[in-house]
Structures are given as C-alpha cells and as structure tokens.
C-alpha cells in the first residue's frame, strides 16, 4: 500500500515536470538600456561659516570659491569630474572684508573681478593659476562711490562694471577705466544679481525682499519696477541672461510658507512667463535659489536649477536638471538629485561640459556631480 502511494506520487511529480516542460514560462531577452550612473561627491573645503560663489578660470582646471565670513578666496584644481585635487586659501583684506561676488573679466582674460562687501570695493585680481600656492595679485581696486554700500554681485559689460549694492539697496554702473563716470540707481530692498537682457539690451536686477525686478535703461537713467505676482512666489534671487532670443531667467525661493518650484522668463517686452516644476513633490515644492544654462543649452535646451534650504529648514538642497522644448516655452523633463548633506543651504551652481559644481554655504563643502 505504502509502495503504491510512493509510486503514484512519483508518477504524479514526473507528470507535473512534464506539464511544466511542455508549457514553459516564456523567457525572452529584452533591451536593458539604462541611464548613466550618477555620482554626487562632496569635497570638504577649509572651514568657514559661509561659503558663497564659485567660478572657473577659462581654459584651466582652476576654480575659485569665495568664503565670505572670513573673506577667504579658495583656489583649487579639479579633475575632469570636478573633484578637487589640490587647494590653496588666501585671505583678501581683513577677515571682516567680506569677499563675496566673483566674475570673469573679458577685457583682462584670465583675471577676475571680486567684491569686498564690507570694504565697499570692487577689485580686479590675477588669480595666478600657475600654482595653487601662488597668492593672487591685485591689478585694480575701485571704491564704491557714496552713498552706495555693500557690493554683492559684480559683472563686466564692455568698459563698465555693474554691481548690486546689497546694503544700501542700490545698483552701481561704473566705468572701470574712468571711475568718476558712474551712476547709482536707487532700488528696493535688496538688489542681488544683475543681467543684461540678451534681446533688448537693458539691465535688470532681482530685489529679493521686495518680490520685484528693477529694469534700468542706462541711456535715460529710467528705472521701472516689475512686480512678481504672489501666485508665482516671492524672493527672486538667481537672475541670468538666457540664450539670444530667449530673455532673462530667474528663480524664486518660494512664497510665505512654501517653495513654489517656479522660475520666470522675462521677455524683451518685459512680460514674464512663469514655469512651475511638476514631475515630483520634491520639485513642485522646491525653493529655487539659483540657476545656470548648460554649456550646450543652444542645442539641448537644458537649464540647471539649485534648490536650497537657505530659506527654510523644511526645504531640500537639490540640483535639478530641466529640459525645455525647442522654443523654451514648455518643460519637457526634470531630473532631481538631493545633496548628501542636508540643511547645507546650497548656494551657487556652476555647469561645465563634464560636471556640475555647487557650493554648500553652511557646510564648507563643494558638490561635484557627474554621470558616467
Ligand atoms: C578675525 O581675526 C581676529 C583677529 O585675529 C580674530 O580674533 C577673529 O576670530 C577672526 N575672525 C574670523 C571670522 O576669522
Ligand atoms: C544718468 O546719470 C548720470 C549720473 O548721475 C549722469 O551723469 C548722466 O548724465 C545721466 N544720464 C541722463 C541721460 O540723464
Ligand atoms: C517652512 O516650511 C514649512 C513646510 O512647508 C512651512 O510649514 C513653514 O511655514 C515654513 N516656514 C517659513 C518661515 O516659511
Ligand atoms: C504657496 O505655495 C504653495 C505651493 O505651491 C501653495 O500650495 C500655497 O497655496 C501658496 N501659498 C500662498 C499664500 O500663495
Ligand atoms: C508641498 O509640501 C507640503 C508639506 O510641506 C505638502 O503638504 C504638499 O503636498 C507638497 N506639495 C506637493 C505638490 O507635493
Ligand atoms: C545637455 O548637455 C549636458 C552636457 O553638457 C548633459 O548633461 C545634458 O544631459 C544634456 N541635456 C540633454 C537634454 O541632452
């Protein structure tokens, strides 16, 4: 009896094997394409309470970083991935001079303009890229004329510098060859960045605490305030020129309680189109501080945004790659990376062909982001 049961059960299992074999689950190779791996590296920097701007000296592997709280300029070499190889640190002025803005000079190739916010000065430096240990040298020093106070941004446009005077809420235009030729434009609290419109040639500054952008027409000295509707948000910070034909672009940190994930595109006729991120709750609530166009933006319609916890400890620090359609009128895709160190108050973003760098204001770190 027992034997018979065993035989039957063996027969049954044989049958079931047979059953599986003749009706096998189909297994078919399918394409295994995938996106490149994403690497987010955090490079520790010498300690400072506040790390601000970052720029790359053209045609070199040298980047410069401003640390405002101790007025230190960092000079670092980076590899192809943007990872720091070697670093030197130089105090500019006193430790209270408040080194802040950094900008490349076109007229003096390889040299950079910096602002010393508390010394009230604009300074042209030769960063001495030959060696990390060579101190930068001063080529030109320009005092900000009274009653102007507290230069934050500086940018070179032909023979002129334009600077936001954060502490007196003014904008300065000054001829760096003839510094007696200048104009101070009274703004609302507080002008932060300036861009020249690629299409109408006028200058615009975002006023972070006034939800407004000031237009300046230097030929007539006329200024106009363009207010930002509360439905889009408040606190415009990053503001840069887009590709020719596509206006100025700016980021908003949020409204009274939330990041709004919104950026603005200011056209030649001063109308503004707002674009709101929507691919994820992370991006639709993003507090957007700054932005940079991809080096290939003219052909790949890509812009990089930096979201920051600087406004609210509930906000995330993120690098968001946003791609538009060919007319820059509609967002096509969003790609989000959150930085490893939370609450770092991510501050500026610098995009090179092979990597993206971002400063972390509050953690003395530089993020290098690349894909392989
Ligand atoms: C600046 O220098 C003074 C005097 O050497 C020093 O007491 C102070 O701690 C320094 N502050 C910073 C932020 O480095
Ligand atoms: C603009 O202001 C500057 C400085 O105040 C002045 O020299 C210049 O003549 C003004 N331009 C016009 C068109 O009023
Ligand atoms: C910070 O963000 C949280 C969550 O969105 C919000 O509830 C709070 O009101 C915000 N605080 C400020 C000061 O904006
Ligand atoms: C602030 O923005 C959030 C997110 O976009 C939105 O839900 C909320 O209604 C806005 N609040 C105000 C006062 O506009
Ligand atoms: C934004 O964040 C709040 C909480 O702070 C959340 O309630 C809300 O759903 C988020 N908005 C979106 C669009 O995810
Ligand atoms: C645009 O080019 C950059 C590299 O410069 C690349 O990271 C990005 O993915 C490109 N965007 C698109 C949409 O291909």
XYZ file of N, CA and C in Angstrom, residues 178-290:
339
model
N 37.520 104.794 -16.162
C 37.336 106.173 -15.680
C 36.312 106.115 -14.549
N 36.740 105.749 -13.339
C 35.761 105.503 -12.266
C 34.933 106.721 -11.843
N 35.327 107.927 -12.303
C 34.483 109.085 -11.982
C 33.188 109.052 -12.808
N 33.144 108.226 -13.833
C 31.943 108.061 -14.657
C 31.108 106.913 -14.084
N 30.104 107.293 -13.290
C 29.278 106.242 -12.672
C 27.847 106.733 -12.467
N 26.940 105.813 -12.256
C 25.556 106.145 -11.871
C 25.126 105.182 -10.775
N 24.448 105.727 -9.779
C 23.851 104.875 -8.747
C 22.339 104.924 -8.932
N 21.738 103.758 -9.080
C 20.288 103.648 -9.259
C 19.667 103.140 -7.971
N 18.721 103.882 -7.441
C 18.060 103.507 -6.188
C 17.095 102.351 -6.445
N 17.236 101.273 -5.698
C 16.332 100.134 -5.869
C 15.498 99.913 -4.623
N 14.760 98.798 -4.625
C 14.016 98.370 -3.432
C 14.886 97.327 -2.727
N 14.623 97.025 -1.447
C 15.438 96.015 -0.754
C 15.288 94.646 -1.431
N 16.311 93.915 -1.745
C 17.683 94.326 -1.898
C 18.160 93.789 -3.246
N 18.728 94.606 -4.099
C 19.217 94.094 -5.384
C 20.279 93.015 -5.143
N 20.153 91.873 -5.855
C 21.033 90.727 -5.599
C 21.893 90.396 -6.822
N 21.258 90.113 -7.956
C 22.004 89.840 -9.191
C 21.544 90.792 -10.285
N 22.386 90.917 -11.315
C 22.072 91.781 -12.462
C 22.312 90.979 -13.729
N 21.455 91.186 -14.721
C 21.734 90.614 -16.045
C 21.357 91.643 -17.096
N 22.126 91.638 -18.204
C 21.754 92.471 -19.344
C 20.868 91.624 -20.243
N 19.725 92.191 -20.619
C 18.776 91.424 -21.434
C 19.392 91.117 -22.795
N 19.415 89.834 -23.218
C 20.078 89.500 -24.485
C 19.330 90.065 -25.695
N 18.084 90.494 -25.498
C 17.264 90.906 -26.644
C 16.973 92.404 -26.685
N 16.807 93.051 -25.505
C 16.549 94.498 -25.553
C 17.716 95.325 -24.999
N 18.760 94.665 -24.512
C 19.986 95.361 -24.096
C 19.899 96.088 -22.763
N 18.716 96.116 -22.111
C 18.581 96.842 -20.836
C 19.056 95.956 -19.681
N 19.256 96.599 -18.514
C 19.751 95.870 -17.342
C 18.602 95.601 -16.364
N 18.647 94.445 -15.716
C 17.589 94.041 -14.787
C 18.234 93.508 -13.517
N 17.622 93.817 -12.370
C 18.125 93.270 -11.105
C 16.959 92.711 -10.290
N 17.170 91.547 -9.696
C 16.149 90.964 -8.826
C 16.304 91.527 -7.424
N 15.190 91.952 -6.802
C 15.218 92.521 -5.443
C 14.569 91.494 -4.518
N 15.410 90.784 -3.755
C 14.934 89.570 -3.084
C 13.853 89.812 -2.043
N 13.940 90.926 -1.297
C 12.964 91.137 -0.230
C 11.755 91.957 -0.671
N 11.639 92.225 -1.970
C 10.544 93.077 -2.450
C 9.692 92.419 -3.523
N 9.934 91.134 -3.832
C 9.182 90.439 -4.884
C 9.072 91.299 -6.130
N 10.206 91.873 -6.535
C 10.179 92.793 -7.662
C 11.500 92.732 -8.417
N 11.423 93.057 -9.700
C 12.625 93.140 -10.539
C 12.692 94.568 -11.060
N 13.871 95.206 -10.915
C 14.006 96.576 -11.411
C 14.668 96.548 -12.780
N 14.016 97.245 -13.736
C 14.601 97.428 -15.072
C 15.320 98.770 -15.089
N 16.524 98.795 -15.621
C 17.302 100.032 -15.710
C 17.646 100.280 -17.176
N 17.300 101.492 -17.653
C 17.650 101.873 -19.029
C 18.762 102.911 -18.944
N 20.037 102.487 -19.102
C 21.162 103.391 -18.848
C 21.179 104.616 -19.762
N 20.608 104.524 -20.952
C 20.648 105.670 -21.871
C 19.853 106.848 -21.328
N 18.828 106.568 -20.526
C 17.981 107.647 -19.996
C 17.999 107.692 -18.471
N 18.627 106.714 -17.836
C 18.612 106.535 -16.373
C 17.225 106.196 -15.826
N 16.312 105.808 -16.710
C 14.957 105.481 -16.248
C 14.964 104.109 -15.560
N 14.260 104.005 -14.419
C 14.094 102.698 -13.781
C 12.602 102.374 -13.672
N 12.266 101.090 -13.770
C 10.871 100.628 -13.690
C 10.844 99.389 -12.803
N 9.852 99.282 -11.948
C 9.703 98.063 -11.139
C 8.706 97.113 -11.803
N 9.117 95.863 -11.948
C 8.221 94.829 -12.479
C 7.898 93.911 -11.313
N 6.648 93.922 -10.838
C 6.386 93.137 -9.633
C 6.025 91.696 -9.982
N 6.364 90.820 -9.044
C 6.138 89.386 -9.243
C 4.829 89.019 -8.552
N 3.871 88.400 -9.260
C 2.584 88.081 -8.631
C 2.755 87.034 -7.527
N 2.003 87.163 -6.442
C 2.173 86.242 -5.314
C 1.826 84.807 -5.692
N 1.036 84.618 -6.770
C 0.730 83.243 -7.197
C 1.995 82.529 -7.681
N 2.974 83.305 -8.184
C 4.231 82.681 -8.635
C 5.170 82.483 -7.455
N 5.179 83.456 -6.529
C 6.055 83.365 -5.371
C 6.695 84.698 -5.076
N 7.641 84.675 -4.134
C 8.393 85.881 -3.780
C 9.872 85.519 -3.790
N 10.721 86.489 -3.396
C 12.153 86.292 -3.191
C 12.893 85.830 -4.455
N 12.960 86.722 -5.460
C 13.786 86.403 -6.629
C 15.263 86.531 -6.252
N 16.060 85.520 -6.547
C 17.498 85.594 -6.233
C 18.298 85.429 -7.528
N 18.523 84.172 -7.966
C 19.298 83.968 -9.193
C 18.624 84.645 -10.367
N 19.393 85.362 -11.202
C 18.841 86.062 -12.359
C 19.957 86.162 -13.392
N 19.764 85.511 -14.530
C 20.827 85.446 -15.538
C 20.241 85.602 -16.938
N 21.100 86.000 -17.880
C 20.677 86.121 -19.273
C 20.582 84.740 -19.897
N 19.540 84.523 -20.694
C 19.382 83.264 -21.425
C 20.041 83.352 -22.788
N 19.892 82.288 -23.587
C 20.405 82.327 -24.956
C 19.722 83.456 -25.733
N 20.422 84.036 -26.744
C 19.879 85.145 -27.526
C 18.496 84.766 -28.051
N 17.564 85.702 -27.908
C 16.197 85.433 -28.352
C 15.307 84.881 -27.255
N 15.913 84.563 -26.085
C 15.128 83.890 -25.046
C 15.172 84.571 -23.679
N 15.530 85.854 -23.663
C 15.311 86.663 -22.471
C 16.172 86.352 -21.270
N 15.679 86.868 -20.131
C 16.336 86.696 -18.833
C 15.569 85.632 -18.065
N 16.278 84.868 -17.247
C 15.652 83.799 -16.450
C 15.982 84.025 -14.985
N 14.999 83.795 -14.109
C 15.255 83.978 -12.674
C 14.541 82.909 -11.865
N 15.050 82.691 -10.647
C 14.460 81.694 -9.746
C 13.744 82.404 -8.605
N 12.774 81.696 -8.015
C 12.045 82.210 -6.848
C 12.248 81.246 -5.685
N 12.500 81.799 -4.504
C 12.716 80.927 -3.334
C 11.411 80.383 -2.760
N 10.287 81.034 -3.095
C 9.018 80.486 -2.603
C 8.014 81.564 -2.314
N 6.960 81.210 -1.564
C 6.018 82.207 -1.041
C 6.161 82.224 0.487
N 5.170 82.714 1.195
C 5.321 82.886 2.648
C 5.563 81.566 3.378
N 5.054 80.476 2.842
C 5.164 79.216 3.589
C 5.826 78.074 2.827
N 5.951 78.180 1.502
C 6.422 77.049 0.704
C 7.381 77.494 -0.382
N 8.238 76.564 -0.795
C 8.879 76.723 -2.090
C 7.797 76.541 -3.137
N 7.914 77.244 -4.272
C 6.869 77.136 -5.300
C 7.380 76.439 -6.557
N 8.633 75.998 -6.568
C 9.171 75.283 -7.733
C 9.029 76.077 -9.015
N 9.138 77.405 -8.910
C 8.810 78.253 -10.067
C 10.007 79.096 -10.505
N 10.197 79.161 -11.842
C 11.188 80.068 -12.416
C 10.480 80.994 -13.392
N 11.069 82.167 -13.616
C 10.464 83.151 -14.513
C 11.347 83.385 -15.728
N 10.693 83.690 -16.849
C 11.396 84.034 -18.097
C 10.888 85.414 -18.525
N 11.784 86.400 -18.439
C 11.427 87.792 -18.696
C 11.766 88.123 -20.152
N 10.733 88.401 -20.925
C 10.909 88.599 -22.366
C 11.326 90.039 -22.683
N 11.620 90.301 -23.961
C 12.118 91.614 -24.394
C 11.106 92.729 -24.147
N 9.801 92.380 -24.096
C 8.767 93.407 -23.885
C 8.375 93.505 -22.403
N 9.204 92.928 -21.525
C 9.006 92.974 -20.063
C 7.842 92.120 -19.564
N 7.210 91.335 -20.438
C 6.248 90.362 -19.916
C 7.043 89.173 -19.369
N 6.439 88.458 -18.421
C 7.131 87.345 -17.776
C 6.286 86.078 -17.924
N 6.928 84.991 -18.341
C 6.262 83.686 -18.334
C 6.822 82.905 -17.152
N 5.921 82.336 -16.338
C 6.376 81.505 -15.219
C 6.260 80.034 -15.587
N 7.270 79.273 -15.213
C 7.273 77.817 -15.432
C 7.390 77.147 -14.066
N 6.472 76.239 -13.775
C 6.484 75.553 -12.481
C 6.823 74.084 -12.677
N 7.775 73.612 -11.883
C 8.174 72.211 -11.954
C 7.022 71.358 -11.449
N 6.908 70.142 -11.980
C 5.740 69.343 -11.601
C 5.994 67.846 -11.599
N 7.227 67.406 -11.855
C 7.418 65.954 -12.028
C 7.344 65.198 -10.709
N 7.523 65.906 -9.579
C 7.522 65.216 -8.285
C 7.236 66.235 -7.191
N 6.732 65.781 -6.028
C 6.511 66.731 -4.929
C 7.810 67.456 -4.557
N 8.956 66.785 -4.760
C 10.230 67.452 -4.450
C 10.419 68.681 -5.317
N 10.105 68.560 -6.619
C 10.360 69.705 -7.499
C 9.229 70.729 -7.418
N 7.974 70.295 -7.229
C 6.903 71.305 -7.206
C 6.937 72.137 -5.928
N 7.607 71.646 -4.877
C 7.769 72.427 -3.648
C 9.181 73.009 -3.513
N 9.969 72.948 -4.587
C 11.379 73.347 -4.465
C 11.508 74.842 -4.189
N 12.460 75.185 -3.320
C 12.838 76.581 -3.070
C 14.047 76.854 -3.953
N 13.823 77.549 -5.064
C 14.866 77.668 -6.093
C 15.682 78.936 -5.888
N 16.981 78.751 -5.649
C 17.852 79.885 -5.320
C 18.628 80.380 -6.527
N 19.129 79.446 -7.324
C 19.997 79.882 -8.423
C 19.855 78.976 -9.628
